[in-house]
Amino acid sequence: AVPVVVFLRALFADRWHDTVLQSAPPGAPPLQDAFADAFVRFTHFFPHDGDGTLDVNDALAAMVRGCALLINPRRDFADIAVPIVMHDAPLDVDVMSYIFVQLKTGYEPSCAPEADDMDEIFNGLTRKHPTIHLVMQLEADHGGASMAKTSDSSDGEPAHACYKLASYGCSPAVYKAIDEENKEHYASLLSSDPIISQHARQDAVGIAYVQRMKAAWDRIPACYDWAADSVLEGAEAVEHPVEGVFVT
């Protein structure tokens, strides 16, 4: 198990630690105090299909199995739910809460859980523990100046306050796990570039040969020459620079 505060320190770059750990909704203590004894424990992600219900019973089961939940169907406020045990006590629904993670591949609108969501999550329990809501705006083409910030708004009473965090970018400036050597690998996972751009030979002739394999459908002759449709064939074909007779 890993303390929540340690987990957040390991996730974010050092420059954001105070911003994150000192954040607090109105009427609630700083995050580092609210989750001082809390911990997470997950080694993998598991699809949570179900009937759309998500509550602390799911958190308890996931904690026992050592997994975080991929929410399906996704909630408006979260794609991933990481179970939290709020303090060192026998495992039970009474000590469970969540870190909710919402993933964005660009600068898109986001929303946090509302009071009705909290009522469903804590399923009638008298004590509703605080939760953390993290929006990860993973912008693949972001130039470098990235940041993490917090929101000073909260839904519900401080007893189940929502600590809202938002991170922007996908670089060492934001995440400690990303270093200069591998940041391009992370960026490629988020890239919206066409699949053909991943081919090792980016010269015009090499790309034309790959397109003839129909790896992707573009409105060019290399993809649609068989269709005999001038609209689909679109752009002019790339001329092969070598003289000879070729089977195409």
PDB file of C-alpha atoms in Angstrom:
ATOM      1  CA  ALA A   1       0.000   0.000   0.000  1.00  0.00           C
ATOM      2  CA  VAL A   2       1.113   3.566  -0.730  1.00  0.00           C
ATOM      3  CA  PRO A   3      -0.027   6.631   1.236  1.00  0.00           C
ATOM      4  CA  VAL A   4      -2.132   8.982  -0.896  1.00  0.00           C
ATOM      5  CA  VAL A   5       0.212  11.897  -0.175  1.00  0.00           C
ATOM      6  CA  VAL A   6       3.222   9.844  -1.307  1.00  0.00           C
ATOM      7  CA  PHE A   7       1.332   8.719  -4.414  1.00  0.00           C
ATOM      8  CA  LEU A   8       0.577  12.326  -5.399  1.00  0.00           C
ATOM      9  CA  ARG A   9       4.171  13.370  -4.745  1.00  0.00           C
ATOM     10  CA  ALA A  10       5.368  10.573  -7.018  1.00  0.00           C
ATOM     11  CA  LEU A  11       2.826  11.484  -9.706  1.00  0.00           C
ATOM     12  CA  PHE A  12       3.471  15.225  -9.982  1.00  0.00           C
ATOM     13  CA  ALA A  13       6.717  17.113 -10.518  1.00  0.00           C
ATOM     14  CA  ASP A  14       8.244  18.647  -7.388  1.00  0.00           C
ATOM     15  CA  ARG A  15       7.226  22.189  -8.307  1.00  0.00           C
ATOM     16  CA  TRP A  16       3.529  21.289  -7.902  1.00  0.00           C
ATOM     17  CA  HIS A  17       3.689  19.484  -4.560  1.00  0.00           C
ATOM     18  CA  ASP A  18       2.720  22.471  -2.431  1.00  0.00           C
ATOM     19  CA  THR A  19      -0.036  23.473  -4.866  1.00  0.00           C
ATOM     20  CA  VAL A  20      -1.582  20.015  -4.691  1.00  0.00           C
ATOM     21  CA  LEU A  21      -1.050  19.143  -1.034  1.00  0.00           C
ATOM     22  CA  GLN A  22      -2.132  22.546   0.309  1.00  0.00           C
ATOM     23  CA  SER A  23      -5.311  22.656  -1.790  1.00  0.00           C
ATOM     24  CA  ALA A  24      -8.567  22.710   0.148  1.00  0.00           C
ATOM     25  CA  PRO A  25     -12.251  23.228  -0.645  1.00  0.00           C
ATOM     26  CA  PRO A  26     -14.046  25.823   1.506  1.00  0.00           C
ATOM     27  CA  GLY A  27     -14.447  24.656   5.094  1.00  0.00           C
ATOM     28  CA  ALA A  28     -12.167  21.634   4.682  1.00  0.00           C
ATOM     29  CA  PRO A  29      -8.575  21.001   5.794  1.00  0.00           C
ATOM     30  CA  PRO A  30      -5.678  20.900   3.308  1.00  0.00           C
ATOM     31  CA  LEU A  31      -5.491  17.784   1.188  1.00  0.00           C
ATOM     32  CA  GLN A  32      -2.372  16.533   2.963  1.00  0.00           C
ATOM     33  CA  ASP A  33      -4.229  16.635   6.294  1.00  0.00           C
ATOM     34  CA  ALA A  34      -7.533  15.244   5.017  1.00  0.00           C
ATOM     35  CA  PHE A  35      -5.735  12.243   3.504  1.00  0.00           C
ATOM     36  CA  ALA A  36      -2.884  12.019   6.020  1.00  0.00           C
ATOM     37  CA  ASP A  37      -3.670   8.399   6.939  1.00  0.00           C
ATOM     38  CA  ALA A  38      -5.204   7.338   3.617  1.00  0.00           C
ATOM     39  CA  PHE A  39      -3.574   4.934   1.181  1.00  0.00           C
ATOM     40  CA  VAL A  40      -4.050   3.400  -2.257  1.00  0.00           C
ATOM     41  CA  ARG A  41      -3.135  -0.085  -3.430  1.00  0.00           C
ATOM     42  CA  PHE A  42      -3.407  -1.040  -7.095  1.00  0.00           C
ATOM     43  CA  THR A  43      -1.169  -2.867  -9.537  1.00  0.00           C
ATOM     44  CA  HIS A  44      -3.478  -2.918 -12.556  1.00  0.00           C
ATOM     45  CA  PHE A  45      -6.715  -1.549 -14.015  1.00  0.00           C
ATOM     46  CA  PHE A  46      -9.853  -3.637 -14.286  1.00  0.00           C
ATOM     47  CA  PRO A  47     -12.968  -2.888 -16.383  1.00  0.00           C
ATOM     48  CA  HIS A  48     -15.971  -2.006 -14.249  1.00  0.00           C
ATOM     49  CA  ASP A  49     -18.931  -2.817 -16.481  1.00  0.00           C
ATOM     50  CA  GLY A  50     -21.835  -3.569 -14.183  1.00  0.00           C
ATOM     51  CA  ASP A  51     -25.148  -1.741 -14.550  1.00  0.00           C
ATOM     52  CA  GLY A  52     -23.704   1.740 -14.237  1.00  0.00           C
ATOM     53  CA  THR A  53     -23.670   1.688 -10.432  1.00  0.00           C
ATOM     54  CA  LEU A  54     -20.476   2.763  -8.709  1.00  0.00           C
ATOM     55  CA  ASP A  55     -20.231   2.928  -4.927  1.00  0.00           C
ATOM     56  CA  VAL A  56     -17.946   2.153  -1.994  1.00  0.00           C
ATOM     57  CA  ASN A  57     -18.794  -1.545  -2.248  1.00  0.00           C
ATOM     58  CA  ASP A  58     -16.951  -1.543  -5.576  1.00  0.00           C
ATOM     59  CA  ALA A  59     -14.083   0.327  -3.929  1.00  0.00           C
ATOM     60  CA  LEU A  60     -13.794  -2.316  -1.218  1.00  0.00           C
ATOM     61  CA  ALA A  61     -13.758  -5.189  -3.718  1.00  0.00           C
ATOM     62  CA  ALA A  62     -11.187  -3.403  -5.903  1.00  0.00           C
ATOM     63  CA  MET A  63      -8.955  -2.712  -2.912  1.00  0.00           C
ATOM     64  CA  VAL A  64      -8.995  -6.391  -1.955  1.00  0.00           C
ATOM     65  CA  ARG A  65      -8.035  -7.326  -5.528  1.00  0.00           C
ATOM     66  CA  GLY A  66      -5.404  -4.579  -5.746  1.00  0.00           C
ATOM     67  CA  CYS A  67      -6.863  -2.846  -8.797  1.00  0.00           C
ATOM     68  CA  ALA A  68      -8.246   0.483  -9.973  1.00  0.00           C
ATOM     69  CA  LEU A  69     -11.480   0.588 -11.974  1.00  0.00           C
ATOM     70  CA  LEU A  70     -11.948   1.560 -15.614  1.00  0.00           C
ATOM     71  CA  ILE A  71     -15.499   2.861 -15.523  1.00  0.00           C
ATOM     72  CA  ASN A  72     -17.749   1.543 -18.295  1.00  0.00           C
ATOM     73  CA  PRO A  73     -20.055   3.130 -19.167  1.00  0.00           C
ATOM     74  CA  ARG A  74     -17.990   6.173 -18.314  1.00  0.00           C
ATOM     75  CA  ARG A  75     -19.385   8.719 -15.900  1.00  0.00           C
ATOM     76  CA  ASP A  76     -19.506  12.389 -16.830  1.00  0.00           C
ATOM     77  CA  PHE A  77     -16.983  13.093 -14.095  1.00  0.00           C
ATOM     78  CA  ALA A  78     -14.594  10.129 -14.325  1.00  0.00           C
ATOM     79  CA  ASP A  79     -13.005   7.511 -16.550  1.00  0.00           C
ATOM     80  CA  ILE A  80     -11.010   5.844 -13.772  1.00  0.00           C
ATOM     81  CA  ALA A  81     -11.792   5.279 -10.096  1.00  0.00           C
ATOM     82  CA  VAL A  82      -8.891   4.528  -7.760  1.00  0.00           C
ATOM     83  CA  PRO A  83     -10.069   3.148  -4.396  1.00  0.00           C
ATOM     84  CA  ILE A  84      -8.761   4.748  -1.197  1.00  0.00           C
ATOM     85  CA  VAL A  85      -8.683   3.375   2.342  1.00  0.00           C
ATOM     86  CA  MET A  86      -9.037   6.461   4.523  1.00  0.00           C
ATOM     87  CA  HIS A  87      -7.288   5.156   7.624  1.00  0.00           C
ATOM     88  CA  ASP A  88      -5.665   2.034   9.023  1.00  0.00           C
ATOM     89  CA  ALA A  89      -8.639  -0.067  10.088  1.00  0.00           C
ATOM     90  CA  PRO A  90     -10.254  -3.399   9.198  1.00  0.00           C
ATOM     91  CA  LEU A  91     -11.373  -3.212   5.563  1.00  0.00           C
ATOM     92  CA  ASP A  92     -15.019  -2.236   5.272  1.00  0.00           C
ATOM     93  CA  VAL A  93     -17.132   0.107   3.167  1.00  0.00           C
ATOM     94  CA  ASP A  94     -17.047   2.606   6.053  1.00  0.00           C
ATOM     95  CA  VAL A  95     -13.367   3.404   5.408  1.00  0.00           C
ATOM     96  CA  MET A  96     -13.483   3.561   1.588  1.00  0.00           C
ATOM     97  CA  SER A  97     -13.337   6.530  -0.761  1.00  0.00           C
ATOM     98  CA  TYR A  98     -12.024   7.280  -4.269  1.00  0.00           C
ATOM     99  CA  ILE A  99      -9.647   9.237  -6.433  1.00  0.00           C
ATOM    100  CA  PHE A 100     -11.648   9.944  -9.588  1.00  0.00           C
ATOM    101  CA  VAL A 101      -9.606  10.531 -12.744  1.00  0.00           C
ATOM    102  CA  GLN A 102     -10.980  12.161 -15.878  1.00  0.00           C
ATOM    103  CA  LEU A 103      -8.806  11.867 -18.994  1.00  0.00           C
ATOM    104  CA  LYS A 104      -8.779  14.475 -21.753  1.00  0.00           C
ATOM    105  CA  THR A 105      -6.631  14.487 -24.891  1.00  0.00           C
ATOM    106  CA  GLY A 106      -7.061  18.211 -25.376  1.00  0.00           C
ATOM    107  CA  TYR A 107      -8.294  21.267 -23.541  1.00  0.00           C
ATOM    108  CA  GLU A 108     -11.871  20.107 -23.150  1.00  0.00           C
ATOM    109  CA  PRO A 109     -14.623  20.917 -20.648  1.00  0.00           C
ATOM    110  CA  SER A 110     -14.725  18.740 -17.549  1.00  0.00           C
ATOM    111  CA  CYS A 111     -17.069  18.239 -14.632  1.00  0.00           C
ATOM    112  CA  ALA A 112     -16.723  17.029 -11.061  1.00  0.00           C
ATOM    113  CA  PRO A 113     -19.063  14.715  -9.125  1.00  0.00           C
ATOM    114  CA  GLU A 114     -22.170  16.426  -7.788  1.00  0.00           C
ATOM    115  CA  ALA A 115     -24.103  15.865  -4.574  1.00  0.00           C
ATOM    116  CA  ASP A 116     -26.312  13.186  -6.142  1.00  0.00           C
ATOM    117  CA  ASP A 117     -23.225  11.337  -7.331  1.00  0.00           C
ATOM    118  CA  MET A 118     -21.793  11.429  -3.823  1.00  0.00           C
ATOM    119  CA  ASP A 119     -25.023  10.048  -2.352  1.00  0.00           C
ATOM    120  CA  GLU A 120     -24.878   7.126  -4.769  1.00  0.00           C
ATOM    121  CA  ILE A 121     -21.162   6.510  -4.225  1.00  0.00           C
ATOM    122  CA  PHE A 122     -21.465   6.408  -0.446  1.00  0.00           C
ATOM    123  CA  ASN A 123     -24.672   4.402  -0.691  1.00  0.00           C
ATOM    124  CA  GLY A 124     -26.543   5.702   2.343  1.00  0.00           C
ATOM    125  CA  LEU A 125     -23.566   5.734   4.706  1.00  0.00           C
ATOM    126  CA  THR A 126     -23.783   8.336   7.430  1.00  0.00           C
ATOM    127  CA  ARG A 127     -20.127   9.258   7.004  1.00  0.00           C
ATOM    128  CA  LYS A 128     -19.132  10.425   3.546  1.00  0.00           C
ATOM    129  CA  HIS A 129     -15.366  10.677   3.262  1.00  0.00           C
ATOM    130  CA  PRO A 130     -13.635  13.298   1.108  1.00  0.00           C
ATOM    131  CA  THR A 131     -12.776  12.395  -2.477  1.00  0.00           C
ATOM    132  CA  ILE A 132     -10.186  13.606  -4.966  1.00  0.00           C
ATOM    133  CA  HIS A 133     -11.159  14.547  -8.513  1.00  0.00           C
ATOM    134  CA  LEU A 134      -8.240  14.787 -10.951  1.00  0.00           C
ATOM    135  CA  VAL A 135      -8.692  16.018 -14.530  1.00  0.00           C
ATOM    136  CA  MET A 136      -5.674  15.112 -16.664  1.00  0.00           C
ATOM    137  CA  GLN A 137      -5.668  17.336 -19.755  1.00  0.00           C
ATOM    138  CA  LEU A 138      -3.141  15.368 -21.786  1.00  0.00           C
ATOM    139  CA  GLU A 139      -2.377  17.620 -24.719  1.00  0.00           C
ATOM    140  CA  ALA A 140      -0.004  15.757 -27.045  1.00  0.00           C
ATOM    141  CA  ASP A 141       1.006  18.860 -29.006  1.00  0.00           C
ATOM    142  CA  HIS A 142       1.528  21.104 -25.989  1.00  0.00           C
ATOM    143  CA  GLY A 143       4.738  23.049 -26.340  1.00  0.00           C
ATOM    144  CA  GLY A 144       6.175  22.782 -22.852  1.00  0.00           C
ATOM    145  CA  ALA A 145       4.799  25.334 -20.395  1.00  0.00           C
ATOM    146  CA  SER A 146       2.528  22.997 -18.461  1.00  0.00           C
ATOM    147  CA  MET A 147       0.965  23.290 -15.078  1.00  0.00           C
ATOM    148  CA  ALA A 148      -1.100  21.705 -12.389  1.00  0.00           C
ATOM    149  CA  LYS A 149      -3.707  23.706 -10.529  1.00  0.00           C
ATOM    150  CA  THR A 150      -6.484  23.288  -8.030  1.00  0.00           C
ATOM    151  CA  SER A 151     -10.034  24.502  -7.762  1.00  0.00           C
ATOM    152  CA  ASP A 152     -11.369  26.242  -4.690  1.00  0.00           C
ATOM    153  CA  SER A 153     -14.924  25.060  -5.289  1.00  0.00           C
ATOM    154  CA  SER A 154     -16.564  22.042  -3.723  1.00  0.00           C
ATOM    155  CA  ASP A 155     -19.801  20.125  -4.104  1.00  0.00           C
ATOM    156  CA  GLY A 156     -21.459  19.083  -0.870  1.00  0.00           C
ATOM    157  CA  GLU A 157     -20.545  19.554   2.767  1.00  0.00           C
ATOM    158  CA  PRO A 158     -16.926  19.493   4.003  1.00  0.00           C
ATOM    159  CA  ALA A 159     -17.614  16.029   5.478  1.00  0.00           C
ATOM    160  CA  HIS A 160     -17.427  14.685   1.935  1.00  0.00           C
ATOM    161  CA  ALA A 161     -15.531  17.499   0.272  1.00  0.00           C
ATOM    162  CA  CYS A 162     -14.243  17.042  -3.255  1.00  0.00           C
ATOM    163  CA  TYR A 163     -10.606  18.077  -3.717  1.00  0.00           C
ATOM    164  CA  LYS A 164     -10.446  19.144  -7.355  1.00  0.00           C
ATOM    165  CA  LEU A 165      -7.171  19.058  -9.258  1.00  0.00           C
ATOM    166  CA  ALA A 166      -6.404  19.675 -12.918  1.00  0.00           C
ATOM    167  CA  SER A 167      -3.136  19.015 -14.737  1.00  0.00           C
ATOM    168  CA  TYR A 168      -2.280  20.346 -18.184  1.00  0.00           C
ATOM    169  CA  GLY A 169       0.263  18.877 -20.556  1.00  0.00           C
ATOM    170  CA  CYS A 170       2.188  15.628 -20.801  1.00  0.00           C
ATOM    171  CA  SER A 171       5.804  16.397 -19.974  1.00  0.00           C
ATOM    172  CA  PRO A 172       8.378  16.348 -17.143  1.00  0.00           C
ATOM    173  CA  ALA A 173       7.128  19.817 -16.225  1.00  0.00           C
ATOM    174  CA  VAL A 174       3.947  18.178 -14.890  1.00  0.00           C
ATOM    175  CA  TYR A 175       4.570  14.490 -14.181  1.00  0.00           C
ATOM    176  CA  LYS A 176       7.527  13.104 -12.284  1.00  0.00           C
ATOM    177  CA  ALA A 177       7.245   9.732 -14.046  1.00  0.00           C
ATOM    178  CA  ILE A 178       7.937  11.368 -17.426  1.00  0.00           C
ATOM    179  CA  ASP A 179      11.556  12.319 -18.122  1.00  0.00           C
ATOM    180  CA  GLU A 180      13.259  13.991 -21.056  1.00  0.00           C
ATOM    181  CA  GLU A 181      14.318  10.659 -22.547  1.00  0.00           C
ATOM    182  CA  ASN A 182      10.830   9.178 -22.827  1.00  0.00           C
ATOM    183  CA  LYS A 183       8.509  12.179 -23.106  1.00  0.00           C
ATOM    184  CA  GLU A 184       8.212  11.707 -26.878  1.00  0.00           C
ATOM    185  CA  HIS A 185       6.957   8.157 -26.323  1.00  0.00           C
ATOM    186  CA  TYR A 186       4.153   9.469 -24.122  1.00  0.00           C
ATOM    187  CA  ALA A 187       3.344  12.154 -26.675  1.00  0.00           C
ATOM    188  CA  SER A 188       3.108   9.558 -29.455  1.00  0.00           C
ATOM    189  CA  LEU A 189       0.480   7.631 -27.489  1.00  0.00           C
ATOM    190  CA  LEU A 190      -1.718  10.721 -27.520  1.00  0.00           C
ATOM    191  CA  SER A 191      -0.942  11.872 -31.020  1.00  0.00           C
ATOM    192  CA  SER A 192      -3.784  12.293 -33.500  1.00  0.00           C
ATOM    193  CA  ASP A 193      -1.415  12.054 -36.476  1.00  0.00           C
ATOM    194  CA  PRO A 194      -2.469   9.608 -39.216  1.00  0.00           C
ATOM    195  CA  ILE A 195      -1.238   6.043 -38.794  1.00  0.00           C
ATOM    196  CA  ILE A 196       0.869   6.332 -41.940  1.00  0.00           C
ATOM    197  CA  SER A 197       3.125   8.823 -40.121  1.00  0.00           C
ATOM    198  CA  GLN A 198       4.393   5.973 -37.936  1.00  0.00           C
ATOM    199  CA  HIS A 199       6.047   4.193 -40.852  1.00  0.00           C
ATOM    200  CA  ALA A 200       9.859   4.218 -40.782  1.00  0.00           C
ATOM    201  CA  ARG A 201      10.262   5.352 -44.420  1.00  0.00           C
ATOM    202  CA  GLN A 202       8.705   8.756 -44.826  1.00  0.00           C
ATOM    203  CA  ASP A 203       9.862   9.458 -48.396  1.00  0.00           C
ATOM    204  CA  ALA A 204       7.107   9.893 -50.983  1.00  0.00           C
ATOM    205  CA  VAL A 205       7.768   6.590 -52.767  1.00  0.00           C
ATOM    206  CA  GLY A 206       7.948   4.571 -49.535  1.00  0.00           C
ATOM    207  CA  ILE A 207       4.689   6.068 -48.294  1.00  0.00           C
ATOM    208  CA  ALA A 208       3.030   5.360 -51.654  1.00  0.00           C
ATOM    209  CA  TYR A 209       3.939   1.678 -51.369  1.00  0.00           C
ATOM    210  CA  VAL A 210       2.510   1.501 -47.834  1.00  0.00           C
ATOM    211  CA  GLN A 211      -0.685   3.201 -49.001  1.00  0.00           C
ATOM    212  CA  ARG A 212      -1.080   0.539 -51.699  1.00  0.00           C
ATOM    213  CA  MET A 213      -1.268  -1.997 -48.866  1.00  0.00           C
ATOM    214  CA  LYS A 214      -4.425  -0.155 -47.739  1.00  0.00           C
ATOM    215  CA  ALA A 215      -3.125   0.500 -44.217  1.00  0.00           C
ATOM    216  CA  ALA A 216      -5.442   3.517 -44.189  1.00  0.00           C
ATOM    217  CA  TRP A 217      -8.024   4.908 -46.597  1.00  0.00           C
ATOM    218  CA  ASP A 218      -7.061   8.304 -47.983  1.00  0.00           C
ATOM    219  CA  ARG A 219      -8.573   9.915 -51.060  1.00  0.00           C
ATOM    220  CA  ILE A 220      -5.525   9.301 -53.236  1.00  0.00           C
ATOM    221  CA  PRO A 221      -4.856   6.957 -56.169  1.00  0.00           C
ATOM    222  CA  ALA A 222      -2.627   4.660 -54.099  1.00  0.00           C
ATOM    223  CA  CYS A 223      -5.643   3.742 -51.982  1.00  0.00           C
ATOM    224  CA  TYR A 224      -8.523   3.992 -54.456  1.00  0.00           C
ATOM    225  CA  ASP A 225      -7.048   3.229 -57.900  1.00  0.00           C
ATOM    226  CA  TRP A 226      -9.085   0.013 -57.927  1.00  0.00           C
ATOM    227  CA  ALA A 227     -12.359   1.895 -57.462  1.00  0.00           C
ATOM    228  CA  ALA A 228     -12.167   3.821 -60.757  1.00  0.00           C
ATOM    229  CA  ASP A 229     -13.702   6.815 -58.989  1.00  0.00           C
ATOM    230  CA  SER A 230     -12.071  10.168 -59.674  1.00  0.00           C
ATOM    231  CA  VAL A 231     -13.555  11.674 -56.506  1.00  0.00           C
ATOM    232  CA  LEU A 232     -12.031   8.979 -54.301  1.00  0.00           C
ATOM    233  CA  GLU A 233      -8.724   8.984 -56.156  1.00  0.00           C
ATOM    234  CA  GLY A 234      -8.343  12.674 -55.395  1.00  0.00           C
ATOM    235  CA  ALA A 235      -4.716  13.800 -55.417  1.00  0.00           C
ATOM    236  CA  GLU A 236      -2.244  12.929 -58.128  1.00  0.00           C
ATOM    237  CA  ALA A 237      -0.290   9.672 -57.854  1.00  0.00           C
ATOM    238  CA  VAL A 238       3.354   9.689 -56.823  1.00  0.00           C
ATOM    239  CA  GLU A 239       5.532   8.879 -59.835  1.00  0.00           C
ATOM    240  CA  HIS A 240       8.075   6.119 -59.300  1.00  0.00           C
ATOM    241  CA  PRO A 241      11.521   7.583 -60.012  1.00  0.00           C
ATOM    242  CA  VAL A 242      13.019   4.340 -61.338  1.00  0.00           C
ATOM    243  CA  GLU A 243      12.558   3.334 -64.961  1.00  0.00           C
ATOM    244  CA  GLY A 244      11.269  -0.172 -65.584  1.00  0.00           C
ATOM    245  CA  VAL A 245       8.242  -2.412 -65.519  1.00  0.00           C
ATOM    246  CA  PHE A 246       6.459  -2.892 -62.182  1.00  0.00           C
ATOM    247  CA  VAL A 247       3.654  -5.096 -60.952  1.00  0.00           C
ATOM    248  CA  THR A 248       1.250  -3.019 -58.853  1.00  0.00           C
TER     249      THR A 248
END
